[in-house]
Tab-separated table of C-alpha atoms in Angstrom:
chain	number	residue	atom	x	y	z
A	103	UNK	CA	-184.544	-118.531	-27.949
A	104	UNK	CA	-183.305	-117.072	-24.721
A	105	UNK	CA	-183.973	-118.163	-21.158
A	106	UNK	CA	-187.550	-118.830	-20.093
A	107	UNK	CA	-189.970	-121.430	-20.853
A	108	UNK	CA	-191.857	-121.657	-24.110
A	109	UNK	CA	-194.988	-119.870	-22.485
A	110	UNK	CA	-193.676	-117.417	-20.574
A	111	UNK	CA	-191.842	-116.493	-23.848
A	112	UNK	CA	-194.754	-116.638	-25.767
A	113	UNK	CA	-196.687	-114.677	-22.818
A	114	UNK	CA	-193.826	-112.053	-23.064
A	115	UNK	CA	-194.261	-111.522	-27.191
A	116	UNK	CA	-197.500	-111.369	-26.496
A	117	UNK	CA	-197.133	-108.402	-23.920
A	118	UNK	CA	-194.962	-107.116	-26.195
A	119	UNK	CA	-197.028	-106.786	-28.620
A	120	UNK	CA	-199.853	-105.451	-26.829
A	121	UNK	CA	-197.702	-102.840	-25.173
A	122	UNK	CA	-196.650	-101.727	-28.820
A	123	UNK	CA	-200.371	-101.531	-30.076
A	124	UNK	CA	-201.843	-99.979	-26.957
A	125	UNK	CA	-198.865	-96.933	-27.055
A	126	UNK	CA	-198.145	-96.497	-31.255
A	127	UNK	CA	-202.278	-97.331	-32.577
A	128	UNK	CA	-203.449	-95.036	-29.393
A	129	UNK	CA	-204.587	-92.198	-31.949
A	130	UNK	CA	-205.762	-94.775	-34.593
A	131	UNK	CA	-207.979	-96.954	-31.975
A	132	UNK	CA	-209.609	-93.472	-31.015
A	133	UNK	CA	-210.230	-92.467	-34.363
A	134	UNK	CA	-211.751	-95.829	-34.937
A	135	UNK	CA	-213.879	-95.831	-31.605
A	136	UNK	CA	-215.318	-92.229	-32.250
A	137	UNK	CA	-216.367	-93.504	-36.204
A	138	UNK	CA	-218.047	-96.336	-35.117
A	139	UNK	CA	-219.882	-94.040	-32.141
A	140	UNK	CA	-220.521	-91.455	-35.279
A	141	UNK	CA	-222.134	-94.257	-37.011
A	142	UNK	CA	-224.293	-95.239	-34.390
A	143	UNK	CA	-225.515	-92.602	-33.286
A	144	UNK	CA	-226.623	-91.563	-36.715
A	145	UNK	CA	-228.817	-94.683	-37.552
A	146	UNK	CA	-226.153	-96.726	-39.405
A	147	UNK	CA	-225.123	-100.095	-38.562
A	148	UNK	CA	-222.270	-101.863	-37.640
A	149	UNK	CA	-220.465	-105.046	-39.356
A	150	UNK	CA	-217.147	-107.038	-38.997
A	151	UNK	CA	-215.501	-109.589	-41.680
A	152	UNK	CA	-212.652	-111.423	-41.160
A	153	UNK	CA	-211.748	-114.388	-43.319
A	154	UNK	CA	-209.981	-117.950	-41.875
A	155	UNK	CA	-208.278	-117.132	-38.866
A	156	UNK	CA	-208.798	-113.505	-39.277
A	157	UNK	CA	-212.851	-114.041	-38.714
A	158	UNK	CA	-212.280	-115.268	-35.009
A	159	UNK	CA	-211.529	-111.336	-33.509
A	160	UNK	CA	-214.532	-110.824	-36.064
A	161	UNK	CA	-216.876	-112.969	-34.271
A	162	UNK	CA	-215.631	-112.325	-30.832
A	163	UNK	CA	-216.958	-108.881	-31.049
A	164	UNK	CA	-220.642	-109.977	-32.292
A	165	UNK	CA	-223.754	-110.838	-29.932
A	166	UNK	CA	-221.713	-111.376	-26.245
A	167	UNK	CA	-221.636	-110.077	-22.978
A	168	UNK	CA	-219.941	-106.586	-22.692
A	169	UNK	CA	-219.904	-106.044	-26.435
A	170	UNK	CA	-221.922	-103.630	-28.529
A	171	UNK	CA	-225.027	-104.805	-29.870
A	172	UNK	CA	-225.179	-103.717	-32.935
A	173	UNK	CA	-221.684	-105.138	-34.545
A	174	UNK	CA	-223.081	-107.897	-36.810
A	175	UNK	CA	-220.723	-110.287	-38.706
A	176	UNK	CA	-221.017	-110.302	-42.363
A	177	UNK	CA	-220.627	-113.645	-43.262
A	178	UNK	CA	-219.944	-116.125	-46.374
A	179	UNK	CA	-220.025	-120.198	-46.620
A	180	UNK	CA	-216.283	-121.420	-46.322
A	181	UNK	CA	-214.659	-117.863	-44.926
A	182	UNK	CA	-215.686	-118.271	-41.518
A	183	UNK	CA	-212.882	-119.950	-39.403
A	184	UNK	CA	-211.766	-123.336	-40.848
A	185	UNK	CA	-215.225	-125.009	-40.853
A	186	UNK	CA	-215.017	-125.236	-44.408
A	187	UNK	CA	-213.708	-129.003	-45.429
A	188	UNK	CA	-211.148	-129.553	-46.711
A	189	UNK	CA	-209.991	-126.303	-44.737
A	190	UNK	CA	-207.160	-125.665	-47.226
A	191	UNK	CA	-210.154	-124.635	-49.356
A	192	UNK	CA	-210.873	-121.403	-47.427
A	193	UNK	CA	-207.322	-120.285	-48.445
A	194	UNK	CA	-208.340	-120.652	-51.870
A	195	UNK	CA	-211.267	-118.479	-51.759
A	196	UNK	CA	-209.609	-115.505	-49.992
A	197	UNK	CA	-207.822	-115.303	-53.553
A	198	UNK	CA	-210.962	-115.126	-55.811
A	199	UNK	CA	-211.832	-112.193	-57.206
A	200	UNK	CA	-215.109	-110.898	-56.896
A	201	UNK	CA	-216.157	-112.721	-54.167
A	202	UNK	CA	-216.442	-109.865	-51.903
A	203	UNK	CA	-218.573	-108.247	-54.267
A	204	UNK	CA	-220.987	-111.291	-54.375
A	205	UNK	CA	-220.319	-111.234	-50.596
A	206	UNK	CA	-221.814	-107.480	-50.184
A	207	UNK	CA	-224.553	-107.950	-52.894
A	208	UNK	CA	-226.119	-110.598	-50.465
A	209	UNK	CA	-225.659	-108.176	-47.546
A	210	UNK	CA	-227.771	-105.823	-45.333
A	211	UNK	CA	-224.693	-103.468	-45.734
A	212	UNK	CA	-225.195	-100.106	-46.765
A	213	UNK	CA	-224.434	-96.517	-47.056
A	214	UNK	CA	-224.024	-94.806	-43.789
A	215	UNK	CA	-222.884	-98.270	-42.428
A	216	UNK	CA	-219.506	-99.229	-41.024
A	217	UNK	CA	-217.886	-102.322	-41.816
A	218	UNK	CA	-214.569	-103.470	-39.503
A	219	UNK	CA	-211.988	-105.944	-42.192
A	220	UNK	CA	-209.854	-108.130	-40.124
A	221	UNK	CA	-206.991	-109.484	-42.713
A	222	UNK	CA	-203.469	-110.334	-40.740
A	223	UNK	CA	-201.656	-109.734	-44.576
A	224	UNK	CA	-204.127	-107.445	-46.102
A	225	UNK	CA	-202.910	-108.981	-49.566
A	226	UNK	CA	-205.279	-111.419	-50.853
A	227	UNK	CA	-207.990	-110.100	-53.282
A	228	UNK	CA	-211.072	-110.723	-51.088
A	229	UNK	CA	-210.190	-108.241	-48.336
A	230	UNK	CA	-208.864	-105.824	-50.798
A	231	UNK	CA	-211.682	-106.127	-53.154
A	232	UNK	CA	-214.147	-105.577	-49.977
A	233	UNK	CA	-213.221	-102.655	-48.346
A	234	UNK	CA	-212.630	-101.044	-52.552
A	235	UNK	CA	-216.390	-102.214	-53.008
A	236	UNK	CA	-217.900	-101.270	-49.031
A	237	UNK	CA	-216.680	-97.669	-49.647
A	238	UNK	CA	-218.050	-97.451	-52.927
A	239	UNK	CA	-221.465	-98.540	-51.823
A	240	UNK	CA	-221.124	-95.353	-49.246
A	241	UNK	CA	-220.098	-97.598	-45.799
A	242	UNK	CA	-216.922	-96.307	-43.427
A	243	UNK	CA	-214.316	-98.971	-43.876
A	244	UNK	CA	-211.916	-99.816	-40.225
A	245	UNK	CA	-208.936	-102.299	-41.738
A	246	UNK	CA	-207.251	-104.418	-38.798
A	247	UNK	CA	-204.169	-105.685	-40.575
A	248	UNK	CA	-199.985	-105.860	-40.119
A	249	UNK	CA	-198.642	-103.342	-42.375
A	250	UNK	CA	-195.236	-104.821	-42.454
A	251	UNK	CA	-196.528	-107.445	-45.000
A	252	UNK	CA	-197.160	-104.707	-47.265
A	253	UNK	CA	-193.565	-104.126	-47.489
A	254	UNK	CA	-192.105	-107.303	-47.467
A	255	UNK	CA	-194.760	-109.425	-49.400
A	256	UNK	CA	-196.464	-108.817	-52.772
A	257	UNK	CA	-199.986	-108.142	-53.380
A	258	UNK	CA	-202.383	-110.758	-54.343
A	259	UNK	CA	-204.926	-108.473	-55.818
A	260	UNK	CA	-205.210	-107.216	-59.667
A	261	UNK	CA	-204.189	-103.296	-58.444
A	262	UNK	CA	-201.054	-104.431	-56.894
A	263	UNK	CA	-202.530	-102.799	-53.339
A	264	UNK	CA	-203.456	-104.155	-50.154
A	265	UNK	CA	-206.203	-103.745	-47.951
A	266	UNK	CA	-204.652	-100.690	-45.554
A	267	UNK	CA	-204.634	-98.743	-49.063
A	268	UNK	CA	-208.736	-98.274	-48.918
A	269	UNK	CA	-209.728	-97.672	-45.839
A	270	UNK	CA	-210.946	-94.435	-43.417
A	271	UNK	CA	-208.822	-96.037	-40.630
A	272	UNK	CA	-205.913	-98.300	-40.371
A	273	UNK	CA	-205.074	-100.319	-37.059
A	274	UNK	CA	-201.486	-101.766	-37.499
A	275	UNK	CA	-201.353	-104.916	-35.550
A	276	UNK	CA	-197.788	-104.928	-35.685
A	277	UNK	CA	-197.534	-108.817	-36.515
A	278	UNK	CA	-194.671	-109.628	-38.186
A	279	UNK	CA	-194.772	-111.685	-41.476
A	280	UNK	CA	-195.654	-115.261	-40.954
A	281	UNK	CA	-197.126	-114.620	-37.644
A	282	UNK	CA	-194.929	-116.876	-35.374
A	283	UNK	CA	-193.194	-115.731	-32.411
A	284	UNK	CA	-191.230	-118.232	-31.284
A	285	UNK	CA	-188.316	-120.033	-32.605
A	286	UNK	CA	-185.937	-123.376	-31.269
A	287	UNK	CA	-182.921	-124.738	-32.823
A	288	UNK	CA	-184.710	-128.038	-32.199
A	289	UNK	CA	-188.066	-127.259	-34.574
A	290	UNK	CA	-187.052	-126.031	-38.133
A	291	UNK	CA	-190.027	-123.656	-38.366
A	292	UNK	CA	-190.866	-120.961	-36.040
A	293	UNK	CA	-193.694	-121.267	-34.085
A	294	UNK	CA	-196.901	-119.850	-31.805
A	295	UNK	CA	-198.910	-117.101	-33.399
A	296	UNK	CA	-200.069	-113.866	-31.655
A	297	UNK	CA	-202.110	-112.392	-34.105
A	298	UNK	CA	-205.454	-113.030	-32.790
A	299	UNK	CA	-204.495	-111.984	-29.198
A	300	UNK	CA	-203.329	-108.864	-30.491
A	301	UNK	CA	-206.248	-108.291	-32.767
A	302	UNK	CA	-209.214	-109.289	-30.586
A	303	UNK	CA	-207.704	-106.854	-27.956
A	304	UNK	CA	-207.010	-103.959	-30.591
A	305	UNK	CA	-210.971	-104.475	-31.395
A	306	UNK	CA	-211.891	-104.565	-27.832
A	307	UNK	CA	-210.004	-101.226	-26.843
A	308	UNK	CA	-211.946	-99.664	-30.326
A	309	UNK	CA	-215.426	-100.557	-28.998
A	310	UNK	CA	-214.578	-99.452	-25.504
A	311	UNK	CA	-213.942	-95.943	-27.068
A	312	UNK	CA	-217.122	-96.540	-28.592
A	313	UNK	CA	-219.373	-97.214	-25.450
A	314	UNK	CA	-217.419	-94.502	-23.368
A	315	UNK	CA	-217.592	-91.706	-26.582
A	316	UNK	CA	-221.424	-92.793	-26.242
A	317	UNK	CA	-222.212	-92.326	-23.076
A	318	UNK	CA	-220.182	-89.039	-23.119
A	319	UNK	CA	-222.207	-87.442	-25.955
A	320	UNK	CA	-225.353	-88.652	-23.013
A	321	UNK	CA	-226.514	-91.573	-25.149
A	322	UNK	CA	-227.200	-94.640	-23.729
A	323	UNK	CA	-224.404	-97.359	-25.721
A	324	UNK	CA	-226.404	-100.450	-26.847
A	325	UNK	CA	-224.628	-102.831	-24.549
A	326	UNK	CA	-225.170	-106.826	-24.417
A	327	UNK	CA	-225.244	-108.541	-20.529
A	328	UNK	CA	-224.808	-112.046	-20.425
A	329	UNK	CA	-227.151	-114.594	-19.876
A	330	UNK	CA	-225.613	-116.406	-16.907
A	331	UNK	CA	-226.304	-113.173	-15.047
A	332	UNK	CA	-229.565	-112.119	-12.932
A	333	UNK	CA	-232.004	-110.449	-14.955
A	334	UNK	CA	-229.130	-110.423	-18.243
A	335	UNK	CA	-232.079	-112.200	-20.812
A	336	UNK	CA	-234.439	-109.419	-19.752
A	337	UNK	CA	-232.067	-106.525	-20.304
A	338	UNK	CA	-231.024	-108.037	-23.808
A	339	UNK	CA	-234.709	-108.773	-25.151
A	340	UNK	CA	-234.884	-104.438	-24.435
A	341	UNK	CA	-231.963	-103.834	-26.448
A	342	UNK	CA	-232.948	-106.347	-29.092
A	343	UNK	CA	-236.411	-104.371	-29.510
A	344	UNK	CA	-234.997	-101.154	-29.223
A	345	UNK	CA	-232.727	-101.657	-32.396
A	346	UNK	CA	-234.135	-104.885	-34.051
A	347	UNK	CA	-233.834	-102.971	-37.354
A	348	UNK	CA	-229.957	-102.620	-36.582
A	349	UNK	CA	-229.422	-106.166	-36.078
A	350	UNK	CA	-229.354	-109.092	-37.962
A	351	UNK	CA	-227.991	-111.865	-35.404
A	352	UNK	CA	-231.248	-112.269	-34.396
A	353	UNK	CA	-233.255	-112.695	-37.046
């Protein structure tokens, strides 16, 4: 580790990182933006899934201020965040095939939807095995993954693939395998993760696209306030009505 302080070093992978994403996924995140404004504006609805860590840039892009209302998190008992006890058991499940089809068959998704799949290695069976079933039930598929760990780990899936091999769009996170940026000759592992920084943003710039490709076309994007604001409640209850069929937070 070089001169510097632990954070600012951490502060400057994390810049890094961004900077990397922002200039080499610029195409990608566009691509992504305008399918998910595509899908909108032709009736379909809008769904993230992440599993263990991976579901926290999923959530933080469902039901809050500045965010699209329609993205709705698809969701399953024990593969959201570490809530699960023991938490080790979460890991498990990401392995187990056809979960992700029992996952979907409980769903609102369908065809015409689009479904965002967060998974930092892409490898293990559930993301795989969700974004091969989504696309055969007719939904868009947007994987957020590092593609480096489909080159220097193996799959965990029966086919031997990972999840950036079935999907309409790819955005490369750029994470490096093990997700750790940080390393001391005083701690024998290396240390402080970046992933979700780098992912939540990467999701953020994609529904900014969104919102702005919107409003270009001269539709209204359906846009959340928050609550702490004057007058926020209000403007949310008339973007709940308007698209209550579209969104499944709420009910």
């Amino acid at each position: 580790m070089s001169d510097g302080t632990p954070a600012d070093l951490f502060f400057d992978a994390a810049i890094g990182l961004l900077q990397r994403v922002r200039d080499e996924e610029a195409e990608a995140i566009t691509a992504a933006g305008t399918l998910l404004a595509d899908t909108v504006a032709s009736g379909g609805r809008l769904f993230a899934f992440g599993a263990g860590h991976s579901s926290l840039a999923a959530q933080d892009v469902v039901y809050r201020a500045g965010g699209l209302a329609l993205m709705n998190l698809l969701a399953a008992p024990g593969l959201v965040g570490v809530d699960v006890m023991p938490a080790t058991l979460g890991s498990r499940l990401e392995r187990v095939d056809g979960l992700a089809t029992a996952v979907l068959d409980t769903s609102p998704l369908r065809a015409g939807d689009a479904l965002v799949i967060i998974s930092l290695s892409g490898r293990n069976a559930l993301p795989v095995e969700m974004a091969v079933e989504a696309r055969r039930r007719g939904a868009k598929v947007i994987g957020v993954t590092s593609v480096a760990y489909a080159t220097e780990t193996t799959s965990r899936h029966s086919s031997g693939t990972y999840l950036k091999d079935h999907c309409d769009i790819v955005l490369d996170s750029k994470i490096a395998v093990g997700d750790a940026e940080l390393t001391l000759d005083t701690i024998p592992a290396p240390f402080a993760p970046a992933s979700t920084v780098v992912t939540s943003a990467l999701l953020q710039a994609v529904l900014a696209t969104t919102a702005a490709t919107l409003a270009d076309r001269g539709t209204e994007p359906p846009l959340l306030r928050s609550g702490n604001v004057d007058g926020g409640h209000e403007w949310n209850a008339r973007v709940f009505e308007e698209y209550r069929d579209r969104i499944f937070y709420q009910h």
